mmCIF file of C-alpha atoms and ligand atoms in Angstrom:
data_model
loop_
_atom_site.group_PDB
_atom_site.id
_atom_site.type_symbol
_atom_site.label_atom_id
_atom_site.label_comp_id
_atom_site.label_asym_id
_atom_site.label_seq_id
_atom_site.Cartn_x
_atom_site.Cartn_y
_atom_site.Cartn_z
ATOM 1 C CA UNK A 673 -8.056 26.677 -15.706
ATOM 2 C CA UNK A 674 -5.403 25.927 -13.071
ATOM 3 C CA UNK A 675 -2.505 24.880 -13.308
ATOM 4 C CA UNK A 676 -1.962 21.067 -13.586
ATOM 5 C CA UNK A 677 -3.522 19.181 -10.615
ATOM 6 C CA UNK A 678 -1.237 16.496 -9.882
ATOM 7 C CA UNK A 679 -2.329 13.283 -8.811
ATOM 8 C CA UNK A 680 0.029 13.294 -5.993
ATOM 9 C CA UNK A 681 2.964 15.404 -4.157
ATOM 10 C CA UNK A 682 5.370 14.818 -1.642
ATOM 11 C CA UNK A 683 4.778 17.200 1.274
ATOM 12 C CA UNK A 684 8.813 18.067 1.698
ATOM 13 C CA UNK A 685 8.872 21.515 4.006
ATOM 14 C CA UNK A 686 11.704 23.238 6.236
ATOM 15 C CA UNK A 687 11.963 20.660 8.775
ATOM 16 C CA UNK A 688 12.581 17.556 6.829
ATOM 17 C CA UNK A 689 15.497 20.158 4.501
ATOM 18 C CA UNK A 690 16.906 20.726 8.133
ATOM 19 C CA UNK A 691 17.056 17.077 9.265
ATOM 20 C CA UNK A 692 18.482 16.060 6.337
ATOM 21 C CA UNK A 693 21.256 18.955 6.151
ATOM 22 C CA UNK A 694 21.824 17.983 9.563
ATOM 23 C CA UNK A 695 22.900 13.852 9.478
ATOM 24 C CA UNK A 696 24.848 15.376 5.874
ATOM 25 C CA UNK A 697 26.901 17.844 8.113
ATOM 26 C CA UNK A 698 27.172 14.542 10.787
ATOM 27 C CA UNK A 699 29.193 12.457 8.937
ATOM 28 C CA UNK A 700 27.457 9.403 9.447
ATOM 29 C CA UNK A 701 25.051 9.207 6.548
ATOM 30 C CA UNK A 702 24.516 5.002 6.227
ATOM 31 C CA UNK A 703 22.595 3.405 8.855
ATOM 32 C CA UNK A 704 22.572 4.453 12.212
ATOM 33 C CA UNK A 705 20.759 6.511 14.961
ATOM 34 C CA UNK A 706 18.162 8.312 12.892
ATOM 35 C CA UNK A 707 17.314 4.600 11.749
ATOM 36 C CA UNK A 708 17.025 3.499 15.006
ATOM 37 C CA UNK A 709 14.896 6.119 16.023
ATOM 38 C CA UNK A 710 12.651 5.703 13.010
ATOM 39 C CA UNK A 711 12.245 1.719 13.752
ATOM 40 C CA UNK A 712 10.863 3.133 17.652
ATOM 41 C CA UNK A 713 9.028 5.963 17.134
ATOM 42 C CA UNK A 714 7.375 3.358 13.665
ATOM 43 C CA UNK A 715 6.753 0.938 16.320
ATOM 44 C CA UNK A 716 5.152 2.787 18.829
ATOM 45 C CA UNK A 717 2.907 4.258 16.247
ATOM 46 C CA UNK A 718 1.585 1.598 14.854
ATOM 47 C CA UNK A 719 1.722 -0.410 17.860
ATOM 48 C CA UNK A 720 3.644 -3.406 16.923
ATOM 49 C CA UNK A 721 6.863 -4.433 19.652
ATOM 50 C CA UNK A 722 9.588 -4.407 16.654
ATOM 51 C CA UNK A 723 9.995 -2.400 13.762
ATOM 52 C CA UNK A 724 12.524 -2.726 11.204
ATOM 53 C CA UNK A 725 13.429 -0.270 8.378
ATOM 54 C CA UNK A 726 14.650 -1.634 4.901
ATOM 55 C CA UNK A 727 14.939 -0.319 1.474
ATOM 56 C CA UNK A 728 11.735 -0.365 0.291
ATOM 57 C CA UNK A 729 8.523 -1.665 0.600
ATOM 58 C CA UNK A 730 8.774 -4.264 -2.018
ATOM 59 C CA UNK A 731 11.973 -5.914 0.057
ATOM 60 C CA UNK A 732 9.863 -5.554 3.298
ATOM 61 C CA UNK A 733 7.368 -7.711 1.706
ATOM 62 C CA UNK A 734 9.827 -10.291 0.215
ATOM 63 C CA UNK A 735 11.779 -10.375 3.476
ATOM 64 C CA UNK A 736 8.809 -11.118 5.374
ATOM 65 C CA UNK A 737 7.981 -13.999 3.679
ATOM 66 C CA UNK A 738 11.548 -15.012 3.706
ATOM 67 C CA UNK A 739 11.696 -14.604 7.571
ATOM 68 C CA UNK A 740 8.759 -16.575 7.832
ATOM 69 C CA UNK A 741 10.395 -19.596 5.842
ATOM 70 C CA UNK A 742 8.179 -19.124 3.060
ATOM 71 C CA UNK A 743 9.904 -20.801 -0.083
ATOM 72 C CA UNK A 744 9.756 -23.240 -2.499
ATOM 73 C CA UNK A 745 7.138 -25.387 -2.847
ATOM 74 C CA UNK A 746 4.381 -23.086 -0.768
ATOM 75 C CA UNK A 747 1.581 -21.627 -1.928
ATOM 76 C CA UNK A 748 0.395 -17.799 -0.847
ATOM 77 C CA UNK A 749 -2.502 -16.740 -1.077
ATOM 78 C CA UNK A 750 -3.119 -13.031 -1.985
ATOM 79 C CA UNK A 751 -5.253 -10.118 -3.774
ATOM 80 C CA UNK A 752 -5.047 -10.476 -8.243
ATOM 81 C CA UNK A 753 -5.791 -5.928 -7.871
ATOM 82 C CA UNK A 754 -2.055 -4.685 -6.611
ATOM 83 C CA UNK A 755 0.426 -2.945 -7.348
ATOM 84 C CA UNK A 756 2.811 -6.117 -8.652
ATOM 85 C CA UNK A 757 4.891 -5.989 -5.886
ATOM 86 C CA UNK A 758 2.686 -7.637 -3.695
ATOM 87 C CA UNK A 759 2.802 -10.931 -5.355
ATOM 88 C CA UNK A 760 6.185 -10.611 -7.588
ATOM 89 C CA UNK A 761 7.490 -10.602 -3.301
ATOM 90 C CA UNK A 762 6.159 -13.813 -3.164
ATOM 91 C CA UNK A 763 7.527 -15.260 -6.904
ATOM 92 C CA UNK A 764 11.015 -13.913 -5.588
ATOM 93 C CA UNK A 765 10.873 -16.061 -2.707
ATOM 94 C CA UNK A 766 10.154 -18.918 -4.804
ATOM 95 C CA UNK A 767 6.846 -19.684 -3.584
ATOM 96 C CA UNK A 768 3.771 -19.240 -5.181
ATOM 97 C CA UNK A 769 1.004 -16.846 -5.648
ATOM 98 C CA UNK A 770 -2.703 -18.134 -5.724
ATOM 99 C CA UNK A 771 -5.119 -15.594 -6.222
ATOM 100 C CA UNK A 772 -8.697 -14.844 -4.875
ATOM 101 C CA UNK A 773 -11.237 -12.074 -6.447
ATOM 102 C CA UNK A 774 -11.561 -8.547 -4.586
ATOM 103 C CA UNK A 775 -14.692 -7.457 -3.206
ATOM 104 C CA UNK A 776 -15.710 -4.625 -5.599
ATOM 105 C CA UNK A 777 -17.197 -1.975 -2.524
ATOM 106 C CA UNK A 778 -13.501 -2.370 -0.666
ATOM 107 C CA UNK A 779 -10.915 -3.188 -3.391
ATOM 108 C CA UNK A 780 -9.612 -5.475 -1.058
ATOM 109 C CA UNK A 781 -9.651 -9.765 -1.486
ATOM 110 C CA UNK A 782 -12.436 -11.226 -0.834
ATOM 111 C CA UNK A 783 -12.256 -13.005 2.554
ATOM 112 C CA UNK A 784 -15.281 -15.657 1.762
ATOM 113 C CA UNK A 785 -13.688 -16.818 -1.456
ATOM 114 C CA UNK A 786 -10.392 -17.613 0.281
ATOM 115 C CA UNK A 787 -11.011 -20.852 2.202
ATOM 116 C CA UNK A 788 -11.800 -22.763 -1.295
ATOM 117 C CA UNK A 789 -8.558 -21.721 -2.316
ATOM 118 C CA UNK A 790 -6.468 -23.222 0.689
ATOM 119 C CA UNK A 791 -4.855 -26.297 -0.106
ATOM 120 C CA UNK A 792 -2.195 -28.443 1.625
ATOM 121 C CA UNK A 793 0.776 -26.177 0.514
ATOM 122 C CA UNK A 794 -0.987 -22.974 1.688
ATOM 123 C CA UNK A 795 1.349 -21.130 4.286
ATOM 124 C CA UNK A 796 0.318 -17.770 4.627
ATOM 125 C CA UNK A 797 -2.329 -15.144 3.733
ATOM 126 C CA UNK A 798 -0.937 -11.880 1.959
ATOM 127 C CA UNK A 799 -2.866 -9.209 2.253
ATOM 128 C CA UNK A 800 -3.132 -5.793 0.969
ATOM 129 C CA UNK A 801 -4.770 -2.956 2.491
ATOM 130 C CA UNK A 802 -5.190 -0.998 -0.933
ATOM 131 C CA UNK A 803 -5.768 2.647 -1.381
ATOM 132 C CA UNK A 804 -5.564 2.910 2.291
ATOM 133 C CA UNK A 805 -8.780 0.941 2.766
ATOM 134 C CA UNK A 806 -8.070 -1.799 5.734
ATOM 135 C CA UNK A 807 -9.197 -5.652 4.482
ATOM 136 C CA UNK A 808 -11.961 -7.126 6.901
ATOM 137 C CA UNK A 809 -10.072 -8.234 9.381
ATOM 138 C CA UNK A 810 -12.104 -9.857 11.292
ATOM 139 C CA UNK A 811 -13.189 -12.321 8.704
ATOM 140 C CA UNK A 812 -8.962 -12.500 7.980
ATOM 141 C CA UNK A 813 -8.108 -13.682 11.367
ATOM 142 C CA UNK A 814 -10.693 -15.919 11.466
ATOM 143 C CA UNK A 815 -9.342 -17.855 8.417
ATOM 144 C CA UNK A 816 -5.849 -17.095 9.497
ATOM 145 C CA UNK A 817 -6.502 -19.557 12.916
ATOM 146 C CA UNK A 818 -8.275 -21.578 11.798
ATOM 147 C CA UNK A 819 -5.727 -22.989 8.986
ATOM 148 C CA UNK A 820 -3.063 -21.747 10.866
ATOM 149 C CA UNK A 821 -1.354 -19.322 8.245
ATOM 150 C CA UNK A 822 1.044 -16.795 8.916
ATOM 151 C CA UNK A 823 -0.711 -13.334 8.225
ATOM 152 C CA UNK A 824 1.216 -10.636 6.057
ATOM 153 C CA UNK A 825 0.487 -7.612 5.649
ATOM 154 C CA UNK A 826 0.956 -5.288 2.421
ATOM 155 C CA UNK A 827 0.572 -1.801 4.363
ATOM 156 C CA UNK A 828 2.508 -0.026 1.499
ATOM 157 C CA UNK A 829 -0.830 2.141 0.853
ATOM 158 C CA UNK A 830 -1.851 2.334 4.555
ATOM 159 C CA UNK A 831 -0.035 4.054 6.893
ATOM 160 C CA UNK A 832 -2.047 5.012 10.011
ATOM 161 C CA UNK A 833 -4.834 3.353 8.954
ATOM 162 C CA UNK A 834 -7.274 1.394 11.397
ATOM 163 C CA UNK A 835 -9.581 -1.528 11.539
ATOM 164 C CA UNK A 836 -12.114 -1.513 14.965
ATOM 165 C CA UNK A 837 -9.358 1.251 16.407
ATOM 166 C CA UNK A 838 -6.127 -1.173 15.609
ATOM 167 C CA UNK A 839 -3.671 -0.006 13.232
ATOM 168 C CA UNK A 840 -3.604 -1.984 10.079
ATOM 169 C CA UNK A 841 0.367 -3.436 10.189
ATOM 170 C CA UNK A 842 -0.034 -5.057 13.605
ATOM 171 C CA UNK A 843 -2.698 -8.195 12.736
ATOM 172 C CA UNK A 844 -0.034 -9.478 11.247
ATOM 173 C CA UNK A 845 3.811 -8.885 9.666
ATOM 174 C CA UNK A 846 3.877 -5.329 8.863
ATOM 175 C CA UNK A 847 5.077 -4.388 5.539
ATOM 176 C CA UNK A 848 4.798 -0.289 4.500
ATOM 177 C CA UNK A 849 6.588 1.446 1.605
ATOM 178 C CA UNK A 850 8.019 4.956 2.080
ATOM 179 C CA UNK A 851 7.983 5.671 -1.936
ATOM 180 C CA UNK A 852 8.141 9.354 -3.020
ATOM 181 C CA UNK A 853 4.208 9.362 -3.273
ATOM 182 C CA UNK A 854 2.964 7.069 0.077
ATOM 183 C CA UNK A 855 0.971 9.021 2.474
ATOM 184 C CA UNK A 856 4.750 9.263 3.865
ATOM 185 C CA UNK A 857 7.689 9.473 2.475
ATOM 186 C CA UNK A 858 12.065 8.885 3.004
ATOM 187 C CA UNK A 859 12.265 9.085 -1.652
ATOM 188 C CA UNK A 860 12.562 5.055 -1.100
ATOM 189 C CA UNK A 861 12.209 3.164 2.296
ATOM 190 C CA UNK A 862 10.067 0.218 4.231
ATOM 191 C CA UNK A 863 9.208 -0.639 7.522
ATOM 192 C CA UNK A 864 8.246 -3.873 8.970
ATOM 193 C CA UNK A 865 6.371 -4.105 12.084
ATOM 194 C CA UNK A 866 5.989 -7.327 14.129
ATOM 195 C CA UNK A 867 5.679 -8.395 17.631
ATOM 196 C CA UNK A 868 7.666 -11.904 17.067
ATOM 197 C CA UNK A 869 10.941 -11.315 18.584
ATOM 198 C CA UNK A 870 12.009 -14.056 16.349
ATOM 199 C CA UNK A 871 10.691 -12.430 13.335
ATOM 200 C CA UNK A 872 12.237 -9.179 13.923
ATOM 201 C CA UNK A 873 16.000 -10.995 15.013
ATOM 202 C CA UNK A 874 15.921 -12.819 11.422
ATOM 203 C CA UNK A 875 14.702 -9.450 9.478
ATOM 204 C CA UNK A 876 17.433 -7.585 11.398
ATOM 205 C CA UNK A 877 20.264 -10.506 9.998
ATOM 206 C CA UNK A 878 19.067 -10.791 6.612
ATOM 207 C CA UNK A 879 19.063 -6.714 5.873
ATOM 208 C CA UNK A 880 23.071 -6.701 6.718
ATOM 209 C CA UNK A 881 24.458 -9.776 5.033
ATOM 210 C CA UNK A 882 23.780 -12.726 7.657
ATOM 211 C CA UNK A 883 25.530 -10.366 10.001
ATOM 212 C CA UNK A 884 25.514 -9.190 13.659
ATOM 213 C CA UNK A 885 29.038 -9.139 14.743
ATOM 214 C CA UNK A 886 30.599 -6.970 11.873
ATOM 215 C CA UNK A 887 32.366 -9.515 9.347
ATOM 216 C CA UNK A 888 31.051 -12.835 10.730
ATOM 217 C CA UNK A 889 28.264 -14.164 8.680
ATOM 218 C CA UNK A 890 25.690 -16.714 10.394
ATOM 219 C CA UNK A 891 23.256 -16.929 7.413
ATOM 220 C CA UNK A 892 22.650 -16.110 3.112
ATOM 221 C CA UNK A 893 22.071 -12.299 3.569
ATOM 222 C CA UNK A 894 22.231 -9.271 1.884
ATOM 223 C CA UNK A 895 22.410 -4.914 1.926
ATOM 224 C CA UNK A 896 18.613 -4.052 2.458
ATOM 225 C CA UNK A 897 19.749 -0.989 5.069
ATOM 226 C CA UNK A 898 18.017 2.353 4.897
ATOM 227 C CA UNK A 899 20.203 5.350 5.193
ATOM 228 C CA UNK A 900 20.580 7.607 7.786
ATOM 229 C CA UNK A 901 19.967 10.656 5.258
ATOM 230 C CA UNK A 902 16.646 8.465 4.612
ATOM 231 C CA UNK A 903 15.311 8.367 8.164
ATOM 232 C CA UNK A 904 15.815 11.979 9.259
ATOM 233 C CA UNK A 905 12.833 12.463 6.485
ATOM 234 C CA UNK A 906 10.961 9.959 7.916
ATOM 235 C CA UNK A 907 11.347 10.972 11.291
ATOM 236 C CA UNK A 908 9.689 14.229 10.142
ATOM 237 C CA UNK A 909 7.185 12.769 8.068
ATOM 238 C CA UNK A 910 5.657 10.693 10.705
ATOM 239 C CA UNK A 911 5.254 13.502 12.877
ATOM 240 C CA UNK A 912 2.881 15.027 10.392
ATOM 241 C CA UNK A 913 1.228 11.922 8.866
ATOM 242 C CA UNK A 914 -2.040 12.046 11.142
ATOM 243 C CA UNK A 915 -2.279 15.768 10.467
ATOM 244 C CA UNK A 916 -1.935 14.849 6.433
ATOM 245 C CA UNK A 917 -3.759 11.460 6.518
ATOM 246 C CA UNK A 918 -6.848 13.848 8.023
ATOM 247 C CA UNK A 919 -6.266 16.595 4.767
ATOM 248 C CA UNK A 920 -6.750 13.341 2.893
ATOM 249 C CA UNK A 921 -9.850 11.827 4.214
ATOM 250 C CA UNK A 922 -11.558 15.800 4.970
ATOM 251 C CA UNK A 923 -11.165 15.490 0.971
ATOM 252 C CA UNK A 924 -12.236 12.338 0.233
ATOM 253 C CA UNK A 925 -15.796 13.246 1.962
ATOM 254 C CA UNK A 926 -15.795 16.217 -0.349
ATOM 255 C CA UNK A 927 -15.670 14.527 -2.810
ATOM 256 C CA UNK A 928 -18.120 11.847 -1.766
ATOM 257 C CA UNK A 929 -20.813 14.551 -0.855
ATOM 258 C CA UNK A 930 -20.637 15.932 -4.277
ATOM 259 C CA UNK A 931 -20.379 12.917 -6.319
ATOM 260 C CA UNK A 932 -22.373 10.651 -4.579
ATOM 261 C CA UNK A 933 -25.829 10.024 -6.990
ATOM 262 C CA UNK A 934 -24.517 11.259 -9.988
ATOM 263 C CA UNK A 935 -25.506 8.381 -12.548
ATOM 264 C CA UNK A 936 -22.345 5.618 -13.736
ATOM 265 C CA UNK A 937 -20.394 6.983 -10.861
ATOM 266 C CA UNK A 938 -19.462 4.652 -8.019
ATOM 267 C CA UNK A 939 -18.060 6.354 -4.873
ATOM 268 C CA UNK A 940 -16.125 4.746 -2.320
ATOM 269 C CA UNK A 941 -17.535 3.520 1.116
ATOM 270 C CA UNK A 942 -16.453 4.450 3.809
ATOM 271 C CA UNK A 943 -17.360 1.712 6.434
ATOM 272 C CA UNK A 944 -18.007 3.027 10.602
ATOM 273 C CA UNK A 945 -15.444 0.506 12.033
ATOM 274 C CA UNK A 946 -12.096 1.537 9.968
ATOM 275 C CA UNK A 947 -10.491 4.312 9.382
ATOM 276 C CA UNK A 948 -9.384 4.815 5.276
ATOM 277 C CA UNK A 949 -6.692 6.640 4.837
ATOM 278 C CA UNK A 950 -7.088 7.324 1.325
ATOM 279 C CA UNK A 951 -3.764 6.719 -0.272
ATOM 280 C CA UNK A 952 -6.184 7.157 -3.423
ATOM 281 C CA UNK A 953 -8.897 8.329 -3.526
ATOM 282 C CA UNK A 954 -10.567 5.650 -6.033
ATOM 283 C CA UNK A 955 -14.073 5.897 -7.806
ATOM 284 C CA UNK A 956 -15.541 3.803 -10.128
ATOM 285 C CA UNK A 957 -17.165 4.737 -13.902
ATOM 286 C CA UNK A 958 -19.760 2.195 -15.109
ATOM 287 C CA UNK A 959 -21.708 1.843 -18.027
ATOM 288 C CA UNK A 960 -24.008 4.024 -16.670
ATOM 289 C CA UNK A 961 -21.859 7.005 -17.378
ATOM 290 C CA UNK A 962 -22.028 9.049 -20.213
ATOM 291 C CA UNK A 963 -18.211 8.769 -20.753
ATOM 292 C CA UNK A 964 -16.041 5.413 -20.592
ATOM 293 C CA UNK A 965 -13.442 6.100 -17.758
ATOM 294 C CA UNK A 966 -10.794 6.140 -20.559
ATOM 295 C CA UNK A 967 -12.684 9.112 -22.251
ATOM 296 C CA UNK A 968 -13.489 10.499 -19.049
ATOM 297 C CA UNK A 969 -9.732 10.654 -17.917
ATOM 298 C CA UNK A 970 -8.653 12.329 -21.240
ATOM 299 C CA UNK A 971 -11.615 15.135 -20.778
ATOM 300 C CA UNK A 972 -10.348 15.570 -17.407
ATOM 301 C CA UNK A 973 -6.542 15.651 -18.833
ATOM 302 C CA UNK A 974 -7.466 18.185 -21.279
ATOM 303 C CA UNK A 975 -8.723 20.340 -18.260
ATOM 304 C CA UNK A 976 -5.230 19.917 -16.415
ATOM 305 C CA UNK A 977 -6.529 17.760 -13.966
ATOM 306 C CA UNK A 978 -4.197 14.424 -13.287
ATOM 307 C CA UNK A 979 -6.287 11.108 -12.867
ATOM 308 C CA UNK A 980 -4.742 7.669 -12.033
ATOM 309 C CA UNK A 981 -5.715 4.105 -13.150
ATOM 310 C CA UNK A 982 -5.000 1.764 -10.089
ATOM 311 C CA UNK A 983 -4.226 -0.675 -11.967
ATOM 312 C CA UNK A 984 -5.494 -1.121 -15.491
ATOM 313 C CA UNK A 985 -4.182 -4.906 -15.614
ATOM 314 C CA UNK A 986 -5.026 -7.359 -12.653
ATOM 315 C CA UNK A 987 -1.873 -9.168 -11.912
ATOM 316 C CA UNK A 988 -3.082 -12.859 -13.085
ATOM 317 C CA UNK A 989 -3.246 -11.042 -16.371
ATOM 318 C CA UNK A 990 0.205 -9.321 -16.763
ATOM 319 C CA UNK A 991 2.673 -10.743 -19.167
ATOM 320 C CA UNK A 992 5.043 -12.440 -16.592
ATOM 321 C CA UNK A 993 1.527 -14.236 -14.780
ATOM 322 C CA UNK A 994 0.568 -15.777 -18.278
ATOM 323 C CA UNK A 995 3.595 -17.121 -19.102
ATOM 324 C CA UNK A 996 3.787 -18.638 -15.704
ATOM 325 C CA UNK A 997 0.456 -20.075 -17.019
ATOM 326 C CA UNK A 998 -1.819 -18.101 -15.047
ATOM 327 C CA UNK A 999 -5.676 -18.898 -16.458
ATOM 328 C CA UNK A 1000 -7.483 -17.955 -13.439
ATOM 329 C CA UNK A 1001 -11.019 -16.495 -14.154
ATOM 330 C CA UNK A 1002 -11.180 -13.402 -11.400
ATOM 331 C CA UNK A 1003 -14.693 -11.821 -12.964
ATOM 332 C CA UNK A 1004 -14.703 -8.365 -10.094
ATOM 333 C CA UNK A 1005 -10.935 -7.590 -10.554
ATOM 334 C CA UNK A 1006 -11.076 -8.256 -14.431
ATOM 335 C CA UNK A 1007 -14.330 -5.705 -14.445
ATOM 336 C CA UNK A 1008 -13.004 -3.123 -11.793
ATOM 337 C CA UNK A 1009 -9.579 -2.764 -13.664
ATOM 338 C CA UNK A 1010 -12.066 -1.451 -16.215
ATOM 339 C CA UNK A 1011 -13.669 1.162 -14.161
ATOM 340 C CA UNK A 1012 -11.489 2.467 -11.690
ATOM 341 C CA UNK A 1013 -10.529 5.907 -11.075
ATOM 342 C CA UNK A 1014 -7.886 7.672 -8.820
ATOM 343 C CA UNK A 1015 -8.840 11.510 -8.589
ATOM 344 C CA UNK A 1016 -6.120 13.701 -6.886
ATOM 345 C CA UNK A 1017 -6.807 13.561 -3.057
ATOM 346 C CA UNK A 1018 -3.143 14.552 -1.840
ATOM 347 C CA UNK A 1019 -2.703 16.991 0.915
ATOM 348 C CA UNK A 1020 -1.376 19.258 -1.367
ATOM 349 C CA UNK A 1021 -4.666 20.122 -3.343
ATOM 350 C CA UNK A 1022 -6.197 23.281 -2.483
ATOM 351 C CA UNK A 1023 -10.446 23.115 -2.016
ATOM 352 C CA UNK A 1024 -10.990 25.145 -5.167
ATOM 353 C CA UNK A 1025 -9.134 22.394 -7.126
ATOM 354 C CA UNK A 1026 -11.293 19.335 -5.603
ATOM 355 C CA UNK A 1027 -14.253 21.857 -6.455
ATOM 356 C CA UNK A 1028 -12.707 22.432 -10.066
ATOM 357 C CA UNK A 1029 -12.800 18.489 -10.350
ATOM 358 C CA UNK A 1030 -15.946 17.814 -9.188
ATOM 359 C CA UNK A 1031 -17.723 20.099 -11.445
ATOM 360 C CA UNK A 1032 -15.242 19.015 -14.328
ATOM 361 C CA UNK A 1033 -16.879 15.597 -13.730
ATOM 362 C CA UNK A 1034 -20.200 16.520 -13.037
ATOM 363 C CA UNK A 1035 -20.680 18.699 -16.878
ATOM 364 C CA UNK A 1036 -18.643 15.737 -18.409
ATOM 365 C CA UNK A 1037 -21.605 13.458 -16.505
ATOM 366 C CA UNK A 1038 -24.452 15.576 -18.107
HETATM 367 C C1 PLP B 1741 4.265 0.940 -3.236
HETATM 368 C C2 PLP B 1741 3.764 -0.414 -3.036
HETATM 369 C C3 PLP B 1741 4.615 -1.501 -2.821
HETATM 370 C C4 PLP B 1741 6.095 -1.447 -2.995
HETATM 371 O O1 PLP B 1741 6.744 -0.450 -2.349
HETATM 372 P P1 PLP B 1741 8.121 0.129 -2.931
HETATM 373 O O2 PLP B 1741 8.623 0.949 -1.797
HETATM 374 O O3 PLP B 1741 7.763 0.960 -4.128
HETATM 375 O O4 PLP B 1741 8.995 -0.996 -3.264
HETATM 376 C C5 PLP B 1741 4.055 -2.729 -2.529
HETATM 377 N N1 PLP B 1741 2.737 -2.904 -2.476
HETATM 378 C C6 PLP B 1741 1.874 -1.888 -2.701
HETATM 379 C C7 PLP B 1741 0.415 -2.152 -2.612
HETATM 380 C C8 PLP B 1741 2.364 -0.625 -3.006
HETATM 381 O O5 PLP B 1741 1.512 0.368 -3.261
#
């Protein structure tokens, strides 16, 4: 038995220790150049004009929606199967979340049961490209013209990821997390990537307290900088995320190719026009299966290996969504929450380990 697999691991080596040690050994540690150059070489990458770096991915999210104007009295329409931050972004800017079902091959909301859900107060679509698994676009911008919404994008999961060879993060407003365990990391950090000059100008004033001209205040704002010591690990991290993202999906289709037919086990697609980056690596346990994904996530536990449930709770259900009187019937999310399972795909796992897995799940399946 190895050691514990871990479900995921922060790929931290020489050269982020010796950007780091160098901005420490600068002086300026707050934000500054290495900021800067994280917001161009971010942009360039993804392919957006602007790019702006905040504190985290949650505040990228609620600041988009703020720059947009989106406030009291709107309604947003987003995905129920998130991480919470995706829709608490939009409670915190005092609009409101309506939800549509996922599509259970993808994850990812459903785009032909949005349009019933539009109403008079809907402003904007929000998105989320979960697992690393870009929504159908396509089908998105469709809706997104013809109602005229404003398109934002939860990218938190997705970095580098592509729909019909465009990066997911420019459809729309940009928002990616740099949390200790995203496909890239800073510890905690967001970007958000627009081409709306506009957009960009208001993100830029709302991260420093209203502020351009140091002490005069135009507008409400408030700290959402990154640091300095921040950015120098995210300058190194994006060099290597296409090298990593690729670790990630070479072991995804391992593990597709050896789990693909065994009986109660539902593996995920991977569609010709998108590229997955496989944030998690996600499969689903049905009845079929000899185990209930609960049992077969302690079986695997017992054998050291780390699993992940992604998310056992759809958001209409948490606590906080009831008592904001929440009733919505969302039958795939409510089922999926039930069957999902995150198997460790990091960069870090070693091929004996996936191997170890996959015949851990394949004697737990017999
Ligand atoms: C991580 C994550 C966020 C929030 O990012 P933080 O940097 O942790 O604030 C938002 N949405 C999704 C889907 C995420 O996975």
């Amino acid at each position: 038995m190895p050691k514990i697999v871990s479900i995921s691991k922060p790929i931290i080596t020489k050269e982020e220790e010796k950007a780091v040690l160098s901005v420490l050994r600068s002086g300026i540690l707050a934000q500054g150049e290495k900021v800067n150059k994280l917001e161009k070489r971010f942009s360039s990458y993804v392919g957006t004009k602007y790019a702006i770096a905040v504190s985290n991915g949650s505040l990228a999210l609620l600041l988009s929606l703020l720059a947009h104007g989106i406030g009291k009295g709107d309604e947003v329409i987003t995905t129920p199967f998130s991480f919470i931050a995706s829709s608490n972004a939009i409670l915190f800017a005092s609009a409101k979340p309506v939800f549509v079902d996922i599509d259970a091959s993808s994850f990812n909301i459903n785009p032909d049961l949005v349009e019933e859900k539009i109403t008079k107060k809907t402003k904007a679509l929000l998105i989320v490209h979960l697992f690393g698994c870009p929504c159908q676009m396509d089908k998105i911008l469709k809706i997104v013209k013809k109602h005229k919404l404003i398109l934002i994008e939860d990218a938190c999961q997705a970095h580098g990821a592509e729909y019909k060879a465009k990066k997911v993060g420019s459809f729309g407003t940009g928002c990616f997390s740099f949390y200790a365990t995203k496909n890239m990391t800073t510890g905690e950090g967001g970007m958000i990537t627009t081409n709306d000059k506009m957009i960009a100008d208001k993100i830029r004033l709302l991260r420093n307290h209203g502020s351009k001209v140091r002490y005069y205040h135009e507008e409400l704002g408030f700290n959402f900088r990154m640091t300095d010591i921040q950015a120098a690990i995210g300058v190194e991290q994006l060099k290597k995320l296409d090298k990593l993202n690729g670790i990630r999906v070479r072991n995804a289709l391992i593990f597709n190719k050896m789990l693909d037919g065994i009986k109660g086990i539902i593996t995920p697609k991977i569609l010709p026009d998108i590229i997955h980056v496989f944030h998690q690596y996600t499969i689903r346990v049905t009845k079929e299966f000899s185990l209930t994904r609960d049992e077969l996530a302690e079986k695997l536990k017992a054998k050291g290996i780390q699993t992940g449930i992604f998310y056992p709770l759809p958001i209409h259900k948490q606590k906080l969504y009831q008592r904001l009187g929440y009733n919505d019937r969302l039958p795939v999310s409510e089922r999926i929450s039930k069957e999902v399972l995150s198997l460790p795909v990091h960069p870090g796992i070693i091929k004996k380990n996936i191997e170890y897995i996959i015949k851990s799940i394949i004697k737990e399946g017999e």
